[in-house]
CSV table of C-alpha atoms in Angstrom, one decimal:
chain,number,residue,atom,x,y,z
J,1,MET,CA,-2.6,-28.9,12.4
J,2,THR,CA,-4.6,-27.6,9.5
J,3,ALA,CA,-3.0,-27.6,6.0
J,4,THR,CA,-2.9,-24.3,4.1
J,5,THR,CA,-2.8,-23.8,0.4
J,6,ALA,CA,-0.3,-21.4,-1.2
J,7,ALA,CA,-1.6,-18.4,-3.0
J,8,PRO,CA,-1.7,-19.0,-6.8
J,9,THR,CA,0.9,-16.2,-7.2
J,10,VAL,CA,3.4,-18.3,-5.2
J,11,ASN,CA,3.1,-21.1,-7.7
J,12,ILE,CA,3.4,-18.8,-10.7
J,13,PHE,CA,6.6,-17.2,-9.2
J,14,GLU,CA,8.1,-20.6,-8.8
J,15,LEU,CA,7.5,-21.4,-12.5
J,16,MET,CA,8.9,-18.0,-13.4
J,17,ASP,CA,12.1,-18.7,-11.4
J,18,ARG,CA,12.6,-21.9,-13.3
J,19,ALA,CA,12.0,-20.2,-16.6
J,20,ARG,CA,14.6,-17.5,-16.0
J,21,SER,CA,17.4,-19.9,-17.1
J,22,ARG,CA,16.1,-19.4,-20.7
J,23,PRO,CA,17.7,-16.4,-22.4
J,24,ASP,CA,14.6,-15.6,-24.4
J,25,THR,CA,12.4,-15.2,-21.2
J,26,ILE,CA,11.3,-11.7,-20.1
J,27,SER,CA,9.6,-11.6,-16.6
J,28,MET,CA,6.6,-9.3,-16.5
J,29,GLY,CA,5.1,-10.8,-13.3
J,30,LEU,CA,6.8,-8.9,-10.4
J,31,GLY,CA,6.8,-5.2,-9.6
J,32,ASP,CA,10.6,-5.4,-9.4
J,33,PRO,CA,12.4,-2.3,-10.8
J,34,ASP,CA,15.4,-3.1,-13.1
J,35,LEU,CA,17.3,-0.2,-11.7
J,36,ALA,CA,20.2,-0.4,-9.2
J,37,THR,CA,19.7,0.6,-5.5
J,38,PRO,CA,21.1,4.2,-5.2
J,39,ASP,CA,24.8,4.3,-4.3
J,40,HIS,CA,24.3,6.4,-1.1
J,41,VAL,CA,21.9,3.7,0.2
J,42,VAL,CA,24.3,0.9,-0.5
J,43,ALA,CA,27.1,2.9,1.1
J,44,ALA,CA,25.0,3.6,4.3
J,45,ALA,CA,24.2,-0.1,4.6
J,46,LYS,CA,27.8,-1.1,4.3
J,47,GLU,CA,28.7,1.4,6.9
J,48,ALA,CA,26.0,0.1,9.3
J,49,ILE,CA,27.3,-3.4,8.9
J,50,ALA,CA,30.9,-2.4,9.4
J,51,GLU,CA,29.9,-0.6,12.6
J,52,ASN,CA,28.0,-3.7,13.8
J,53,ARG,CA,24.7,-1.8,13.8
J,54,THR,CA,22.8,-5.1,13.1
J,55,GLY,CA,20.9,-5.8,16.3
J,56,SER,CA,17.2,-5.8,16.9
J,57,ALA,CA,15.4,-2.5,16.5
J,58,HIS,CA,12.4,-1.1,18.2
J,59,VAL,CA,9.1,-2.9,17.2
J,60,ARG,CA,7.9,0.3,15.6
J,61,GLY,CA,11.2,0.7,13.6
J,62,LEU,CA,14.4,2.7,14.1
J,63,PRO,CA,13.5,6.1,15.5
J,64,GLU,CA,15.8,7.9,13.0
J,65,LEU,CA,14.0,6.1,10.1
J,66,ARG,CA,10.5,7.0,11.5
J,67,ARG,CA,11.6,10.6,11.8
J,68,ALA,CA,12.9,10.5,8.1
J,69,ILE,CA,9.5,9.0,7.0
J,70,ALA,CA,7.7,11.8,8.9
J,71,ARG,CA,9.8,14.4,7.1
J,72,LYS,CA,9.2,12.8,3.8
J,73,LEU,CA,5.4,12.7,4.3
J,74,ALA,CA,5.3,16.3,5.3
J,75,ALA,CA,7.5,17.5,2.4
J,76,GLU,CA,6.2,15.4,-0.4
J,77,ASN,CA,2.7,14.4,0.5
J,78,GLY,CA,1.4,17.2,2.7
J,79,VAL,CA,0.7,14.8,5.5
J,80,ALA,CA,1.8,15.7,9.1
J,81,VAL,CA,2.5,12.7,11.4
J,82,ASP,CA,4.2,12.2,14.7
J,83,PRO,CA,7.1,9.8,14.2
J,84,GLU,CA,6.8,8.5,17.7
J,85,THR,CA,3.1,7.5,17.7
J,86,GLU,CA,1.9,7.6,14.1
J,87,VAL,CA,4.5,5.8,12.0
J,88,LEU,CA,5.5,2.1,12.0
J,89,VAL,CA,8.1,0.4,9.9
J,90,THR,CA,7.3,-3.1,8.5
J,91,THR,CA,8.9,-5.9,6.6
J,92,GLY,CA,7.8,-4.6,3.3
J,93,GLY,CA,4.5,-3.0,2.3
J,94,GLN,CA,2.6,-6.3,2.3
J,95,GLU,CA,3.2,-6.8,6.1
J,96,ALA,CA,1.9,-3.2,6.6
J,97,LEU,CA,-1.3,-4.2,4.7
J,98,PHE,CA,-1.7,-7.5,6.6
J,99,LEU,CA,-1.3,-5.9,10.0
J,100,VAL,CA,-3.6,-3.0,9.3
J,101,ILE,CA,-6.3,-5.3,8.0
J,102,GLN,CA,-5.9,-7.6,11.0
J,103,ALA,CA,-6.2,-4.6,13.3
J,104,LEU,CA,-9.3,-3.1,11.6
J,105,ILE,CA,-11.4,-5.8,10.2
J,106,ASP,CA,-13.8,-8.0,12.2
J,107,PRO,CA,-15.6,-11.0,10.6
J,108,GLY,CA,-18.3,-9.7,8.2
J,109,ASP,CA,-16.9,-6.2,7.8
J,110,GLU,CA,-16.8,-5.1,4.1
J,111,VAL,CA,-13.7,-3.7,2.4
J,112,VAL,CA,-14.5,-1.8,-0.8
J,113,MET,CA,-11.7,-1.8,-3.4
J,114,PRO,CA,-11.0,-1.4,-7.1
J,115,ASP,CA,-10.8,-4.3,-9.6
J,116,PRO,CA,-8.5,-5.4,-11.2
J,117,ARG,CA,-6.2,-5.5,-8.2
J,118,TYR,CA,-3.2,-7.2,-6.7
J,119,THR,CA,-4.2,-10.5,-5.2
J,120,SER,CA,-2.5,-10.0,-1.8
J,121,TYR,CA,-5.4,-7.7,-0.8
J,122,ASP,CA,-7.8,-10.6,-1.2
J,123,TYR,CA,-5.9,-13.1,0.9
J,124,THR,CA,-5.3,-10.6,3.7
J,125,ILE,CA,-8.9,-9.6,3.9
J,126,GLU,CA,-10.2,-13.2,3.8
J,127,LEU,CA,-7.8,-14.2,6.6
J,128,ALA,CA,-9.4,-11.5,8.8
J,129,GLY,CA,-12.9,-12.7,7.9
J,130,GLY,CA,-13.7,-9.7,5.9
J,131,ARG,CA,-15.9,-9.5,2.8
J,132,ILE,CA,-14.4,-8.0,-0.4
J,133,VAL,CA,-16.6,-5.7,-2.4
J,134,LEU,CA,-15.2,-5.0,-5.8
J,135,VAL,CA,-15.6,-1.8,-7.8
J,136,PRO,CA,-14.8,-2.3,-11.5
J,137,THR,CA,-12.3,0.1,-13.2
J,138,ARG,CA,-12.1,0.2,-17.0
J,139,GLU,CA,-9.5,0.8,-19.7
J,140,GLU,CA,-11.7,3.5,-21.3
J,141,ASP,CA,-11.5,5.5,-18.1
J,142,PRO,CA,-7.7,4.8,-17.7
J,143,PHE,CA,-8.6,2.6,-14.7
J,144,ASP,CA,-9.6,5.6,-12.6
J,145,LEU,CA,-11.8,4.8,-9.6
J,146,ASP,CA,-15.3,6.2,-10.0
J,147,PRO,CA,-16.7,7.6,-6.7
J,148,ASP,CA,-20.3,7.0,-7.9
J,149,GLU,CA,-19.5,3.3,-8.5
J,150,VAL,CA,-18.0,3.2,-5.0
J,151,GLU,CA,-20.9,4.9,-3.3
J,152,LYS,CA,-23.6,2.6,-4.9
J,153,ARG,CA,-21.8,-0.4,-3.4
J,154,LEU,CA,-21.7,0.8,0.2
J,155,THR,CA,-23.9,-1.0,2.8
J,156,PRO,CA,-24.2,-0.7,6.6
J,157,LYS,CA,-21.4,-3.3,6.8
J,158,SER,CA,-18.9,-1.2,4.8
J,159,LYS,CA,-16.0,-0.3,7.0
J,160,VAL,CA,-12.9,0.3,4.8
J,161,LEU,CA,-12.3,1.9,1.5
J,162,LEU,CA,-9.0,0.6,-0.1
J,163,VAL,CA,-7.5,3.1,-2.5
J,164,ILE,CA,-4.5,1.9,-4.6
J,165,SER,CA,-3.0,4.7,-6.7
J,166,PRO,CA,-1.1,4.2,-8.9
J,167,SER,CA,-2.5,0.8,-9.3
J,168,ASN,CA,-0.8,-2.6,-9.7
J,169,PRO,CA,-1.5,-4.2,-12.2
J,170,THR,CA,-3.3,-1.5,-14.3
J,171,ALA,CA,-0.9,1.5,-13.6
J,172,GLY,CA,-4.1,3.5,-13.4
J,173,ILE,CA,-4.1,6.7,-11.3
J,174,VAL,CA,-7.0,7.9,-9.2
J,175,THR,CA,-7.2,11.5,-10.3
J,176,PRO,CA,-7.0,14.2,-7.7
J,177,ALA,CA,-10.6,15.2,-8.5
J,178,ASN,CA,-11.8,11.7,-7.7
J,179,ILE,CA,-9.6,11.4,-4.6
J,180,ARG,CA,-11.3,14.5,-3.3
J,181,ARG,CA,-14.8,13.1,-4.1
J,182,LEU,CA,-13.8,9.8,-2.4
J,183,ALA,CA,-12.7,11.7,0.7
J,184,GLU,CA,-16.1,13.3,0.9
J,185,ILE,CA,-17.8,9.9,0.6
J,186,ALA,CA,-15.5,8.4,3.3
J,187,LYS,CA,-16.5,11.2,5.7
J,188,LYS,CA,-20.2,11.0,4.8
J,189,HIS,CA,-20.3,7.2,5.4
J,190,ASP,CA,-17.8,7.1,8.2
J,191,LEU,CA,-15.3,4.9,6.3
J,192,ILE,CA,-11.7,4.2,7.2
J,193,VAL,CA,-9.4,4.7,4.1
J,194,ILE,CA,-6.4,2.6,3.5
J,195,SER,CA,-4.3,4.4,0.9
J,196,ASP,CA,-1.7,2.2,-0.8
J,197,GLU,CA,0.8,4.6,-2.3
J,198,ILE,CA,3.8,2.3,-2.9
J,199,TYR,CA,3.9,3.3,-6.6
J,200,GLU,CA,3.5,7.1,-6.0
J,201,LYS,CA,6.6,8.0,-7.9
J,202,PHE,CA,5.6,6.1,-11.0
J,203,VAL,CA,3.5,9.0,-12.4
J,204,TYR,CA,4.2,10.4,-15.9
J,205,ASP,CA,3.3,13.2,-18.2
J,206,ASP,CA,0.9,15.7,-16.7
J,207,HIS,CA,-0.6,13.2,-14.2
J,208,GLN,CA,-0.5,14.0,-10.5
J,209,HIS,CA,-0.5,11.9,-7.3
J,210,LEU,CA,-2.6,13.2,-4.4
J,211,SER,CA,-2.3,11.6,-0.9
J,212,MET,CA,-5.7,11.0,0.7
J,213,ALA,CA,-4.5,11.9,4.2
J,214,SER,CA,-3.5,15.4,3.0
J,215,LEU,CA,-7.2,16.4,2.5
J,216,PRO,CA,-9.3,18.2,5.2
J,217,GLY,CA,-10.8,15.8,7.7
J,218,MET,CA,-9.0,12.8,6.2
J,219,ARG,CA,-5.8,12.6,8.4
J,220,GLU,CA,-7.9,11.1,11.2
J,221,ARG,CA,-9.4,8.3,9.1
J,222,THR,CA,-6.6,7.4,6.7
J,223,ILE,CA,-3.8,4.9,7.0
J,224,THR,CA,-1.1,5.4,4.3
J,225,LEU,CA,0.9,2.5,3.2
J,226,ASN,CA,4.3,2.9,1.4
J,227,GLY,CA,7.9,1.8,1.4
J,228,VAL,CA,11.2,2.0,-0.4
J,229,SER,CA,10.9,-1.1,-2.6
J,230,LYS,CA,9.7,0.6,-5.8
J,231,THR,CA,11.0,4.2,-5.6
J,232,TYR,CA,14.5,3.2,-4.6
J,233,ALA,CA,14.7,-0.2,-6.3
J,234,MET,CA,15.0,-2.0,-3.0
J,235,THR,CA,12.4,-4.8,-3.2
J,236,GLY,CA,14.7,-7.3,-1.6
J,237,TRP,CA,15.5,-5.1,1.4
J,238,ARG,CA,11.9,-5.6,2.7
J,239,ILE,CA,11.3,-2.1,4.1
J,240,GLY,CA,7.8,-0.8,4.2
J,241,TYR,CA,5.9,1.5,6.5
J,242,LEU,CA,2.5,2.7,7.5
J,243,ALA,CA,1.3,6.1,8.9
J,244,GLY,CA,-2.0,6.8,10.5
J,245,PRO,CA,-3.9,7.7,13.6
J,246,ALA,CA,-2.1,6.8,16.8
J,247,PRO,CA,-4.8,4.3,18.0
J,248,VAL,CA,-4.4,2.3,14.8
J,249,VAL,CA,-0.6,2.3,14.9
J,250,ASP,CA,-0.8,1.2,18.6
J,251,ALA,CA,-3.0,-1.7,17.6
J,252,VAL,CA,-0.7,-2.7,14.7
J,253,ALA,CA,2.3,-2.4,17.1
J,254,ALA,CA,0.6,-4.8,19.5
J,255,LEU,CA,0.1,-7.3,16.7
């Protein structure tokens, strides 16, 4: 058996857990909302437990949850998906990311993504044998992702463009104008787009969130990642999902 090394973030979280006993410690390391899970969600969970609805679900997720996700995507994101074939529920957003990368990336394929970024992307891509191509984002541009910087880093091995908006850890938003330009680049270079939208509701002032899959010609080449962890303060419930073309969802379901 080959030994594996834990990600540095795991070691940091262990240190943070030990430090929490100190009253003067403020944790700024996890994307963990300090709000309570909404009352109606808690009530529904209690009802399900009381009714013994605790058995195994379909590998793609509860049909009623997939239908709810499809309604949400249509109403809030302008993305039409078939809940039977184009939605899959996962154990948090990170499993969705892991499964999609495993399904899409062959050794040597390049994944283009912004920097700074959350480290889980790195480990997931490396496990699949992919190559990470970083595009710097800067404070003076509110950490927006510059389409020109993306395009100049593309090569014949470029396969996936990873868009994270709003971003962890920078909180930067890829502006709608740049989302549209990135969509054109993806079509021009035949890229698959993974759009991580887990923080979509954390948008303030006059900023706007635009879903990549809602744009013309992008539904067929975009996989949207999301979940309930951030919006509904349910990080410990481990409920994420992905939505995308049926062949991709089929491959993920097989994994």
